[in-house]
Amino acid sequence: MNEKNITVQVSSDVARLHEVVVGPVKPFRLTGLAPEFAETAGLTVDEIEAEVFERLPIQQQDLVTAIIQHEQLVALLASHGVTIHWAQPAAALIQLHTRDLGFVIDDLYISARPSSIHRRSELAGLAWLLPRLSKTRELTDGHIEGGDVLVTDDDILVGISGATNTDGLTALRATLAAEGINRQVVPLTFAHSGVVHLNDHFTMAGAGVGLFNPVAFTRKSRLYLESRFNLIEVTTDEARQCAVNTLALAPNRLIVQATDERLAAEVHSRGITPIPIDYSAITLFTKGIHSSVLPLVRG
């Protein structure tokens, strides 16, 4: 484990990736996660097990395959010169989705403020790291997770989702203003309930280029994204398989799922090199590549 002090810096979520946090793949059973889903959705555990797990594309992972595929992602990052830090073991069912646990805007690391007690338990895995970061802050109100936050060259996009609310958005704006970070924070709203994170429906593929699930957004948010980005539309089925949930290594290099050949061709046509990996065992649980990596240093 690399324990040097880290000067955090992310001015754009497609700037060259230098330093990240990843977490372990842990064994779990879907039924063990039912209380977390119930808490988030406002349903009983029985309702979750009877309805939501049937309706959503959630399947039990094969642990060995998932570990191998995650190791391949980590090795790919390292081969491109990315320094890897690991979350320490915590009393949490899942620790793989480190992106949700925090985010960096310019020179400031902000810890997530999850609404779910199960997601809050994951934060303990980063407790060793936070004192080594150059500047950190915790929000004092609302709820926000890193999967809802994207940093562009100009503004900060925040999805108002099942994990992030308007109080969290307000607290983020206040924190940035107090730190002298003059960034517009733009809320993006969804056309239906049940959306967990923004990065399942919009991510930046490169400078000014986005992967985009148009049916997920309200008209106002859709028009905003269309005005700001050269958008590559994904289908509903592609979005359900986490095709949007990609990770930029640099403005012209994007890690994508090996199965998403159509999107890889679209990305390539816009001057971005797609780097395919097999992440199919991880995406069985509706989380992709972007969710598995918490950038600390870009640019």
PDB file of C-alpha atoms in Angstrom:
ATOM      1  CA  MET A   1       0.000   0.000   0.000  1.00  0.00           C
ATOM      2  CA  ASN A   2       1.369   3.380  -1.000  1.00  0.00           C
ATOM      3  CA  GLU A   3       1.076   5.658   2.044  1.00  0.00           C
ATOM      4  CA  LYS A   4       2.608   8.875   0.716  1.00  0.00           C
ATOM      5  CA  ASN A   5       0.717  12.111   1.071  1.00  0.00           C
ATOM      6  CA  ILE A   6      -1.424  12.899  -1.968  1.00  0.00           C
ATOM      7  CA  THR A   7      -2.150  16.313  -3.450  1.00  0.00           C
ATOM      8  CA  VAL A   8      -5.622  15.763  -4.836  1.00  0.00           C
ATOM      9  CA  GLN A   9      -6.546  17.418  -8.125  1.00  0.00           C
ATOM     10  CA  VAL A  10      -9.356  16.714 -10.590  1.00  0.00           C
ATOM     11  CA  SER A  11     -10.259  19.540 -12.953  1.00  0.00           C
ATOM     12  CA  SER A  12     -12.098  17.249 -15.381  1.00  0.00           C
ATOM     13  CA  ASP A  13     -13.344  13.672 -15.293  1.00  0.00           C
ATOM     14  CA  VAL A  14     -11.628  12.990 -18.608  1.00  0.00           C
ATOM     15  CA  ALA A  15      -8.236  14.520 -17.793  1.00  0.00           C
ATOM     16  CA  ARG A  16      -5.362  12.036 -17.689  1.00  0.00           C
ATOM     17  CA  LEU A  17      -5.813   9.632 -14.795  1.00  0.00           C
ATOM     18  CA  HIS A  18      -2.890   9.424 -12.339  1.00  0.00           C
ATOM     19  CA  GLU A  19      -4.036   8.195  -8.922  1.00  0.00           C
ATOM     20  CA  VAL A  20      -7.117   6.272  -7.760  1.00  0.00           C
ATOM     21  CA  VAL A  21      -8.736   4.268  -4.982  1.00  0.00           C
ATOM     22  CA  VAL A  22     -10.209   0.841  -5.644  1.00  0.00           C
ATOM     23  CA  GLY A  23     -11.905  -1.653  -3.334  1.00  0.00           C
ATOM     24  CA  PRO A  24     -12.020  -5.422  -2.964  1.00  0.00           C
ATOM     25  CA  VAL A  25     -14.517  -7.781  -4.516  1.00  0.00           C
ATOM     26  CA  LYS A  26     -16.268  -9.400  -1.567  1.00  0.00           C
ATOM     27  CA  PRO A  27     -18.552 -12.455  -1.450  1.00  0.00           C
ATOM     28  CA  PHE A  28     -22.191 -11.625  -0.882  1.00  0.00           C
ATOM     29  CA  ARG A  29     -25.663 -12.982  -1.482  1.00  0.00           C
ATOM     30  CA  LEU A  30     -28.347 -10.852  -3.078  1.00  0.00           C
ATOM     31  CA  THR A  31     -30.734 -11.707  -0.265  1.00  0.00           C
ATOM     32  CA  GLY A  32     -28.263 -10.192   2.178  1.00  0.00           C
ATOM     33  CA  LEU A  33     -28.585  -6.882   0.349  1.00  0.00           C
ATOM     34  CA  ALA A  34     -32.372  -6.787   0.512  1.00  0.00           C
ATOM     35  CA  PRO A  35     -32.440  -4.600   3.668  1.00  0.00           C
ATOM     36  CA  GLU A  36     -30.315  -1.944   1.922  1.00  0.00           C
ATOM     37  CA  PHE A  37     -32.569  -1.937  -1.140  1.00  0.00           C
ATOM     38  CA  ALA A  38     -35.633  -1.835   1.098  1.00  0.00           C
ATOM     39  CA  GLU A  39     -34.296   1.151   3.009  1.00  0.00           C
ATOM     40  CA  THR A  40     -33.521   3.070  -0.179  1.00  0.00           C
ATOM     41  CA  ALA A  41     -36.766   2.197  -1.977  1.00  0.00           C
ATOM     42  CA  GLY A  42     -39.109   2.509   0.982  1.00  0.00           C
ATOM     43  CA  LEU A  43     -40.291  -1.096   0.603  1.00  0.00           C
ATOM     44  CA  THR A  44     -40.274  -4.112   2.873  1.00  0.00           C
ATOM     45  CA  VAL A  45     -37.587  -6.762   2.552  1.00  0.00           C
ATOM     46  CA  ASP A  46     -40.182  -9.238   1.271  1.00  0.00           C
ATOM     47  CA  GLU A  47     -41.278  -6.762  -1.419  1.00  0.00           C
ATOM     48  CA  ILE A  48     -37.672  -6.257  -2.504  1.00  0.00           C
ATOM     49  CA  GLU A  49     -36.996  -9.966  -2.790  1.00  0.00           C
ATOM     50  CA  ALA A  50     -40.294 -10.612  -4.581  1.00  0.00           C
ATOM     51  CA  GLU A  51     -40.296  -7.659  -6.973  1.00  0.00           C
ATOM     52  CA  VAL A  52     -37.161  -5.536  -7.352  1.00  0.00           C
ATOM     53  CA  PHE A  53     -34.637  -8.341  -7.767  1.00  0.00           C
ATOM     54  CA  GLU A  54     -36.952  -9.837 -10.377  1.00  0.00           C
ATOM     55  CA  ARG A  55     -37.506  -6.565 -12.236  1.00  0.00           C
ATOM     56  CA  LEU A  56     -33.977  -5.163 -12.283  1.00  0.00           C
ATOM     57  CA  PRO A  57     -31.092  -6.795 -14.163  1.00  0.00           C
ATOM     58  CA  ILE A  58     -29.464  -7.920 -10.910  1.00  0.00           C
ATOM     59  CA  GLN A  59     -27.929 -11.375 -10.753  1.00  0.00           C
ATOM     60  CA  GLN A  60     -25.704 -13.202  -8.333  1.00  0.00           C
ATOM     61  CA  GLN A  61     -22.043 -12.801  -9.215  1.00  0.00           C
ATOM     62  CA  ASP A  62     -19.650 -15.676  -9.709  1.00  0.00           C
ATOM     63  CA  LEU A  63     -17.062 -14.600  -7.139  1.00  0.00           C
ATOM     64  CA  VAL A  64     -13.979 -16.098  -8.781  1.00  0.00           C
ATOM     65  CA  THR A  65     -14.797 -14.586 -12.180  1.00  0.00           C
ATOM     66  CA  ALA A  66     -15.599 -11.210 -10.630  1.00  0.00           C
ATOM     67  CA  ILE A  67     -12.274 -11.154  -8.762  1.00  0.00           C
ATOM     68  CA  ILE A  68     -10.350 -12.044 -11.920  1.00  0.00           C
ATOM     69  CA  GLN A  69     -12.098  -9.357 -13.984  1.00  0.00           C
ATOM     70  CA  HIS A  70     -11.528  -6.725 -11.306  1.00  0.00           C
ATOM     71  CA  GLU A  71      -7.851  -7.695 -11.099  1.00  0.00           C
ATOM     72  CA  GLN A  72      -7.631  -7.201 -14.862  1.00  0.00           C
ATOM     73  CA  LEU A  73      -9.093  -3.692 -14.517  1.00  0.00           C
ATOM     74  CA  VAL A  74      -6.559  -2.838 -11.798  1.00  0.00           C
ATOM     75  CA  ALA A  75      -3.722  -4.245 -13.907  1.00  0.00           C
ATOM     76  CA  LEU A  76      -4.903  -2.204 -16.899  1.00  0.00           C
ATOM     77  CA  LEU A  77      -4.871   0.971 -14.815  1.00  0.00           C
ATOM     78  CA  ALA A  78      -1.379   0.192 -13.519  1.00  0.00           C
ATOM     79  CA  SER A  79      -0.119  -0.502 -17.046  1.00  0.00           C
ATOM     80  CA  HIS A  80      -1.146   3.047 -17.966  1.00  0.00           C
ATOM     81  CA  GLY A  81       0.875   4.505 -15.100  1.00  0.00           C
ATOM     82  CA  VAL A  82      -1.977   4.914 -12.625  1.00  0.00           C
ATOM     83  CA  THR A  83      -1.061   4.671  -8.924  1.00  0.00           C
ATOM     84  CA  ILE A  84      -3.466   2.375  -7.081  1.00  0.00           C
ATOM     85  CA  HIS A  85      -4.623   2.724  -3.464  1.00  0.00           C
ATOM     86  CA  TRP A  86      -6.862   0.125  -1.850  1.00  0.00           C
ATOM     87  CA  ALA A  87      -9.734   0.560   0.552  1.00  0.00           C
ATOM     88  CA  GLN A  88      -9.074  -1.322   3.769  1.00  0.00           C
ATOM     89  CA  PRO A  89     -11.460  -4.049   4.932  1.00  0.00           C
ATOM     90  CA  ALA A  90     -14.587  -2.679   6.601  1.00  0.00           C
ATOM     91  CA  ALA A  91     -17.714  -4.195   8.102  1.00  0.00           C
ATOM     92  CA  ALA A  92     -19.645  -3.683   4.883  1.00  0.00           C
ATOM     93  CA  LEU A  93     -21.284  -6.155   2.532  1.00  0.00           C
ATOM     94  CA  ILE A  94     -19.770  -4.508  -0.563  1.00  0.00           C
ATOM     95  CA  GLN A  95     -16.702  -2.267  -0.941  1.00  0.00           C
ATOM     96  CA  LEU A  96     -16.102  -2.456  -4.675  1.00  0.00           C
ATOM     97  CA  HIS A  97     -17.873   0.763  -5.686  1.00  0.00           C
ATOM     98  CA  THR A  98     -15.371   3.307  -4.384  1.00  0.00           C
ATOM     99  CA  ARG A  99     -16.509   6.062  -6.759  1.00  0.00           C
ATOM    100  CA  ASP A 100     -19.657   6.428  -4.674  1.00  0.00           C
ATOM    101  CA  LEU A 101     -17.690   7.114  -1.479  1.00  0.00           C
ATOM    102  CA  GLY A 102     -16.202  10.469  -2.433  1.00  0.00           C
ATOM    103  CA  PHE A 103     -15.104  12.765  -5.240  1.00  0.00           C
ATOM    104  CA  VAL A 104     -12.513  15.428  -6.019  1.00  0.00           C
ATOM    105  CA  ILE A 105     -13.409  18.821  -7.458  1.00  0.00           C
ATOM    106  CA  ASP A 106     -10.323  20.843  -8.383  1.00  0.00           C
ATOM    107  CA  ASP A 107      -8.107  20.631  -5.259  1.00  0.00           C
ATOM    108  CA  LEU A 108     -10.764  19.463  -2.789  1.00  0.00           C
ATOM    109  CA  TYR A 109     -11.745  15.931  -1.790  1.00  0.00           C
ATOM    110  CA  ILE A 110     -15.332  15.693  -0.549  1.00  0.00           C
ATOM    111  CA  SER A 111     -16.515  12.631   1.353  1.00  0.00           C
ATOM    112  CA  ALA A 112     -19.825  11.180   0.293  1.00  0.00           C
ATOM    113  CA  ARG A 113     -22.811  11.488   2.602  1.00  0.00           C
ATOM    114  CA  PRO A 114     -24.909   8.377   1.882  1.00  0.00           C
ATOM    115  CA  SER A 115     -28.465   8.060   3.078  1.00  0.00           C
ATOM    116  CA  SER A 116     -28.149   4.293   3.495  1.00  0.00           C
ATOM    117  CA  ILE A 117     -26.566   2.975   6.684  1.00  0.00           C
ATOM    118  CA  HIS A 118     -25.119   0.145   4.606  1.00  0.00           C
ATOM    119  CA  ARG A 119     -23.348   2.540   2.264  1.00  0.00           C
ATOM    120  CA  ARG A 120     -22.128   4.623   5.214  1.00  0.00           C
ATOM    121  CA  SER A 121     -20.413   1.532   6.591  1.00  0.00           C
ATOM    122  CA  GLU A 122     -18.203   1.444   3.487  1.00  0.00           C
ATOM    123  CA  LEU A 123     -16.659   4.814   4.365  1.00  0.00           C
ATOM    124  CA  ALA A 124     -14.618   3.157   7.131  1.00  0.00           C
ATOM    125  CA  GLY A 125     -12.490   1.523   4.440  1.00  0.00           C
ATOM    126  CA  LEU A 126     -11.148   4.954   3.421  1.00  0.00           C
ATOM    127  CA  ALA A 127     -10.479   6.246   6.952  1.00  0.00           C
ATOM    128  CA  TRP A 128      -6.751   5.467   6.651  1.00  0.00           C
ATOM    129  CA  LEU A 129      -6.487   7.468   3.429  1.00  0.00           C
ATOM    130  CA  LEU A 130      -8.247  10.726   4.268  1.00  0.00           C
ATOM    131  CA  PRO A 131      -5.510  12.134   6.585  1.00  0.00           C
ATOM    132  CA  ARG A 132      -3.035  11.738   3.721  1.00  0.00           C
ATOM    133  CA  LEU A 133      -5.059  13.818   1.273  1.00  0.00           C
ATOM    134  CA  SER A 134      -4.086  17.450   0.831  1.00  0.00           C
ATOM    135  CA  LYS A 135      -7.533  18.942   1.417  1.00  0.00           C
ATOM    136  CA  THR A 136     -10.746  17.214   2.486  1.00  0.00           C
ATOM    137  CA  ARG A 137     -14.182  18.336   3.553  1.00  0.00           C
ATOM    138  CA  GLU A 138     -17.362  16.673   4.794  1.00  0.00           C
ATOM    139  CA  LEU A 139     -20.788  18.031   3.945  1.00  0.00           C
ATOM    140  CA  THR A 140     -23.007  18.909   6.883  1.00  0.00           C
ATOM    141  CA  ASP A 141     -26.429  18.339   5.372  1.00  0.00           C
ATOM    142  CA  GLY A 142     -28.297  16.285   2.825  1.00  0.00           C
ATOM    143  CA  HIS A 143     -27.163  13.180   0.965  1.00  0.00           C
ATOM    144  CA  ILE A 144     -24.775  12.820  -1.940  1.00  0.00           C
ATOM    145  CA  GLU A 145     -22.719  10.024  -3.517  1.00  0.00           C
ATOM    146  CA  GLY A 146     -19.849  10.255  -5.973  1.00  0.00           C
ATOM    147  CA  GLY A 147     -21.652   8.292  -8.663  1.00  0.00           C
ATOM    148  CA  ASP A 148     -23.934  11.304  -9.060  1.00  0.00           C
ATOM    149  CA  VAL A 149     -21.112  13.845  -9.487  1.00  0.00           C
ATOM    150  CA  LEU A 150     -19.233  14.564 -12.728  1.00  0.00           C
ATOM    151  CA  VAL A 151     -16.569  17.245 -13.158  1.00  0.00           C
ATOM    152  CA  THR A 152     -16.420  18.959 -16.538  1.00  0.00           C
ATOM    153  CA  ASP A 153     -13.981  21.645 -17.684  1.00  0.00           C
ATOM    154  CA  ASP A 154     -16.580  24.271 -16.790  1.00  0.00           C
ATOM    155  CA  ASP A 155     -19.235  23.052 -14.397  1.00  0.00           C
ATOM    156  CA  ILE A 156     -20.127  20.279 -11.972  1.00  0.00           C
ATOM    157  CA  LEU A 157     -23.009  18.006 -12.937  1.00  0.00           C
ATOM    158  CA  VAL A 158     -24.992  16.446 -10.101  1.00  0.00           C
ATOM    159  CA  GLY A 159     -27.713  13.866 -10.596  1.00  0.00           C
ATOM    160  CA  ILE A 160     -30.658  14.189  -8.213  1.00  0.00           C
ATOM    161  CA  SER A 161     -31.258  10.497  -7.743  1.00  0.00           C
ATOM    162  CA  GLY A 162     -32.130   7.821  -5.274  1.00  0.00           C
ATOM    163  CA  ALA A 163     -28.782   8.488  -3.596  1.00  0.00           C
ATOM    164  CA  THR A 164     -28.417  12.286  -3.871  1.00  0.00           C
ATOM    165  CA  ASN A 165     -31.017  14.853  -2.841  1.00  0.00           C
ATOM    166  CA  THR A 166     -31.440  18.609  -3.203  1.00  0.00           C
ATOM    167  CA  ASP A 167     -30.161  19.230   0.338  1.00  0.00           C
ATOM    168  CA  GLY A 168     -26.941  17.473  -0.622  1.00  0.00           C
ATOM    169  CA  LEU A 169     -26.741  19.648  -3.740  1.00  0.00           C
ATOM    170  CA  THR A 170     -27.189  22.797  -1.626  1.00  0.00           C
ATOM    171  CA  ALA A 171     -24.537  21.648   0.846  1.00  0.00           C
ATOM    172  CA  LEU A 172     -22.107  20.954  -1.997  1.00  0.00           C
ATOM    173  CA  ARG A 173     -22.627  24.448  -3.423  1.00  0.00           C
ATOM    174  CA  ALA A 174     -22.034  26.011  -0.008  1.00  0.00           C
ATOM    175  CA  THR A 175     -18.868  23.972   0.553  1.00  0.00           C
ATOM    176  CA  LEU A 176     -17.399  24.882  -2.833  1.00  0.00           C
ATOM    177  CA  ALA A 177     -18.161  28.570  -2.254  1.00  0.00           C
ATOM    178  CA  ALA A 178     -16.537  28.453   1.188  1.00  0.00           C
ATOM    179  CA  GLU A 179     -13.399  26.933  -0.365  1.00  0.00           C
ATOM    180  CA  GLY A 180     -13.238  29.564  -3.100  1.00  0.00           C
ATOM    181  CA  ILE A 181     -14.069  27.098  -5.894  1.00  0.00           C
ATOM    182  CA  ASN A 182     -16.019  29.155  -8.412  1.00  0.00           C
ATOM    183  CA  ARG A 183     -17.858  26.401 -10.240  1.00  0.00           C
ATOM    184  CA  GLN A 184     -21.459  26.319 -11.380  1.00  0.00           C
ATOM    185  CA  VAL A 185     -23.196  23.242  -9.968  1.00  0.00           C
ATOM    186  CA  VAL A 186     -25.867  22.006 -12.375  1.00  0.00           C
ATOM    187  CA  PRO A 187     -28.566  19.610 -11.134  1.00  0.00           C
ATOM    188  CA  LEU A 188     -29.714  16.927 -13.575  1.00  0.00           C
ATOM    189  CA  THR A 189     -33.102  15.370 -12.954  1.00  0.00           C
ATOM    190  CA  PHE A 190     -34.500  12.055 -14.095  1.00  0.00           C
ATOM    191  CA  ALA A 191     -37.715  11.228 -15.892  1.00  0.00           C
ATOM    192  CA  HIS A 192     -38.606   8.388 -13.541  1.00  0.00           C
ATOM    193  CA  SER A 193     -37.931   7.223 -10.015  1.00  0.00           C
ATOM    194  CA  GLY A 194     -35.567   4.412  -9.167  1.00  0.00           C
ATOM    195  CA  VAL A 195     -32.431   5.893 -10.776  1.00  0.00           C
ATOM    196  CA  VAL A 196     -29.564   5.198  -8.395  1.00  0.00           C
ATOM    197  CA  HIS A 197     -26.704   7.223  -9.921  1.00  0.00           C
ATOM    198  CA  LEU A 198     -25.998   9.652 -12.740  1.00  0.00           C
ATOM    199  CA  ASN A 199     -23.053   7.628 -14.054  1.00  0.00           C
ATOM    200  CA  ASP A 200     -25.422   4.846 -15.119  1.00  0.00           C
ATOM    201  CA  HIS A 201     -27.081   7.223 -17.601  1.00  0.00           C
ATOM    202  CA  PHE A 202     -24.479   9.855 -18.470  1.00  0.00           C
ATOM    203  CA  THR A 203     -20.673   9.856 -18.400  1.00  0.00           C
ATOM    204  CA  MET A 204     -18.025  11.805 -20.227  1.00  0.00           C
ATOM    205  CA  ALA A 205     -16.243   9.746 -22.861  1.00  0.00           C
ATOM    206  CA  GLY A 206     -13.831  12.509 -23.828  1.00  0.00           C
ATOM    207  CA  ALA A 207     -13.530  16.273 -23.962  1.00  0.00           C
ATOM    208  CA  GLY A 208     -17.005  17.443 -24.991  1.00  0.00           C
ATOM    209  CA  VAL A 209     -18.212  13.902 -25.718  1.00  0.00           C
ATOM    210  CA  GLY A 210     -20.735  12.043 -23.581  1.00  0.00           C
ATOM    211  CA  LEU A 211     -22.412   8.648 -23.392  1.00  0.00           C
ATOM    212  CA  PHE A 212     -26.076   9.290 -22.807  1.00  0.00           C
ATOM    213  CA  ASN A 213     -29.317   7.438 -22.118  1.00  0.00           C
ATOM    214  CA  PRO A 214     -31.880  10.005 -23.349  1.00  0.00           C
ATOM    215  CA  VAL A 215     -35.017   8.390 -21.931  1.00  0.00           C
ATOM    216  CA  ALA A 216     -33.626   8.602 -18.390  1.00  0.00           C
ATOM    217  CA  PHE A 217     -33.708  12.414 -18.173  1.00  0.00           C
ATOM    218  CA  THR A 218     -36.354  15.084 -17.891  1.00  0.00           C
ATOM    219  CA  ARG A 219     -36.703  17.333 -20.917  1.00  0.00           C
ATOM    220  CA  LYS A 220     -34.861  20.212 -19.221  1.00  0.00           C
ATOM    221  CA  SER A 221     -31.865  18.070 -18.274  1.00  0.00           C
ATOM    222  CA  ARG A 222     -31.817  16.339 -21.651  1.00  0.00           C
ATOM    223  CA  LEU A 223     -31.744  19.700 -23.459  1.00  0.00           C
ATOM    224  CA  TYR A 224     -28.939  20.885 -21.199  1.00  0.00           C
ATOM    225  CA  LEU A 225     -26.781  17.855 -21.987  1.00  0.00           C
ATOM    226  CA  GLU A 226     -27.559  18.152 -25.694  1.00  0.00           C
ATOM    227  CA  SER A 227     -26.413  21.789 -25.617  1.00  0.00           C
ATOM    228  CA  ARG A 228     -23.140  20.963 -23.871  1.00  0.00           C
ATOM    229  CA  PHE A 229     -21.900  17.710 -25.370  1.00  0.00           C
ATOM    230  CA  ASN A 230     -21.501  15.715 -28.541  1.00  0.00           C
ATOM    231  CA  LEU A 231     -23.676  12.868 -27.319  1.00  0.00           C
ATOM    232  CA  ILE A 232     -23.537   9.179 -28.145  1.00  0.00           C
ATOM    233  CA  GLU A 233     -26.965   7.748 -27.390  1.00  0.00           C
ATOM    234  CA  VAL A 234     -27.243   4.357 -25.753  1.00  0.00           C
ATOM    235  CA  THR A 235     -30.301   2.158 -25.868  1.00  0.00           C
ATOM    236  CA  THR A 236     -32.314   1.236 -22.804  1.00  0.00           C
ATOM    237  CA  ASP A 237     -30.936  -2.295 -22.944  1.00  0.00           C
ATOM    238  CA  GLU A 238     -27.352  -1.021 -23.202  1.00  0.00           C
ATOM    239  CA  ALA A 239     -27.913   1.290 -20.237  1.00  0.00           C
ATOM    240  CA  ARG A 240     -29.320  -1.591 -18.183  1.00  0.00           C
ATOM    241  CA  GLN A 241     -26.107  -3.502 -18.862  1.00  0.00           C
ATOM    242  CA  CYS A 242     -23.978  -0.583 -17.575  1.00  0.00           C
ATOM    243  CA  ALA A 243     -22.709   0.478 -21.006  1.00  0.00           C
ATOM    244  CA  VAL A 244     -22.672   4.136 -19.929  1.00  0.00           C
ATOM    245  CA  ASN A 245     -20.596   3.308 -16.846  1.00  0.00           C
ATOM    246  CA  THR A 246     -17.194   3.732 -18.524  1.00  0.00           C
ATOM    247  CA  LEU A 247     -13.912   5.282 -17.363  1.00  0.00           C
ATOM    248  CA  ALA A 248     -11.693   7.792 -19.151  1.00  0.00           C
ATOM    249  CA  LEU A 249      -7.959   7.179 -18.863  1.00  0.00           C
ATOM    250  CA  ALA A 250      -7.316  10.425 -20.743  1.00  0.00           C
ATOM    251  CA  PRO A 251      -9.263  12.732 -23.071  1.00  0.00           C
ATOM    252  CA  ASN A 252      -8.632  10.325 -25.946  1.00  0.00           C
ATOM    253  CA  ARG A 253      -8.713   6.935 -24.158  1.00  0.00           C
ATOM    254  CA  LEU A 254     -11.799   5.284 -22.683  1.00  0.00           C
ATOM    255  CA  ILE A 255     -12.154   1.948 -20.909  1.00  0.00           C
ATOM    256  CA  VAL A 256     -15.330   0.232 -22.134  1.00  0.00           C
ATOM    257  CA  GLN A 257     -16.917  -3.170 -21.720  1.00  0.00           C
ATOM    258  CA  ALA A 258     -15.780  -5.651 -24.329  1.00  0.00           C
ATOM    259  CA  THR A 259     -19.376  -6.484 -25.224  1.00  0.00           C
ATOM    260  CA  ASP A 260     -20.220  -2.884 -26.165  1.00  0.00           C
ATOM    261  CA  GLU A 261     -18.804  -3.026 -29.686  1.00  0.00           C
ATOM    262  CA  ARG A 262     -21.296  -0.556 -31.165  1.00  0.00           C
ATOM    263  CA  LEU A 263     -20.472   2.098 -28.589  1.00  0.00           C
ATOM    264  CA  ALA A 264     -16.759   1.418 -28.998  1.00  0.00           C
ATOM    265  CA  ALA A 265     -17.114   2.158 -32.707  1.00  0.00           C
ATOM    266  CA  GLU A 266     -19.031   5.385 -31.950  1.00  0.00           C
ATOM    267  CA  VAL A 267     -16.340   6.473 -29.512  1.00  0.00           C
ATOM    268  CA  HIS A 268     -13.599   5.680 -32.027  1.00  0.00           C
ATOM    269  CA  SER A 269     -15.356   7.743 -34.697  1.00  0.00           C
ATOM    270  CA  ARG A 270     -14.978  10.762 -32.411  1.00  0.00           C
ATOM    271  CA  GLY A 271     -11.224  10.387 -32.065  1.00  0.00           C
ATOM    272  CA  ILE A 272     -11.273   8.467 -28.777  1.00  0.00           C
ATOM    273  CA  THR A 273      -9.535   5.094 -28.493  1.00  0.00           C
ATOM    274  CA  PRO A 274     -11.763   2.507 -26.795  1.00  0.00           C
ATOM    275  CA  ILE A 275      -9.957   0.083 -24.495  1.00  0.00           C
ATOM    276  CA  PRO A 276     -12.206  -2.963 -24.019  1.00  0.00           C
ATOM    277  CA  ILE A 277     -12.188  -5.208 -20.966  1.00  0.00           C
ATOM    278  CA  ASP A 278     -14.462  -8.023 -19.889  1.00  0.00           C
ATOM    279  CA  TYR A 279     -16.390  -6.760 -16.853  1.00  0.00           C
ATOM    280  CA  SER A 280     -19.485  -8.885 -17.342  1.00  0.00           C
ATOM    281  CA  ALA A 281     -19.363 -10.575 -13.925  1.00  0.00           C
ATOM    282  CA  ILE A 282     -19.241  -7.202 -12.151  1.00  0.00           C
ATOM    283  CA  THR A 283     -22.056  -5.636 -14.161  1.00  0.00           C
ATOM    284  CA  LEU A 284     -24.425  -8.419 -13.152  1.00  0.00           C
ATOM    285  CA  PHE A 285     -24.925  -6.260 -10.087  1.00  0.00           C
ATOM    286  CA  THR A 286     -25.797  -3.117 -12.094  1.00  0.00           C
ATOM    287  CA  LYS A 287     -22.468  -1.398 -11.457  1.00  0.00           C
ATOM    288  CA  GLY A 288     -19.755  -0.830 -14.036  1.00  0.00           C
ATOM    289  CA  ILE A 289     -16.199   0.338 -14.552  1.00  0.00           C
ATOM    290  CA  HIS A 290     -16.746   3.978 -13.593  1.00  0.00           C
ATOM    291  CA  SER A 291     -18.279   2.976 -10.262  1.00  0.00           C
ATOM    292  CA  SER A 292     -15.241   0.834  -9.394  1.00  0.00           C
ATOM    293  CA  VAL A 293     -12.668   3.639  -9.473  1.00  0.00           C
ATOM    294  CA  LEU A 294     -12.383   6.749  -7.279  1.00  0.00           C
ATOM    295  CA  PRO A 295     -10.035   9.248  -8.984  1.00  0.00           C
ATOM    296  CA  LEU A 296      -7.808  11.310  -6.677  1.00  0.00           C
ATOM    297  CA  VAL A 297      -5.506  12.884  -9.248  1.00  0.00           C
ATOM    298  CA  ARG A 298      -6.259  13.729 -12.882  1.00  0.00           C
ATOM    299  CA  GLY A 299      -4.585  16.080 -15.306  1.00  0.00           C
TER     300      GLY A 299
END
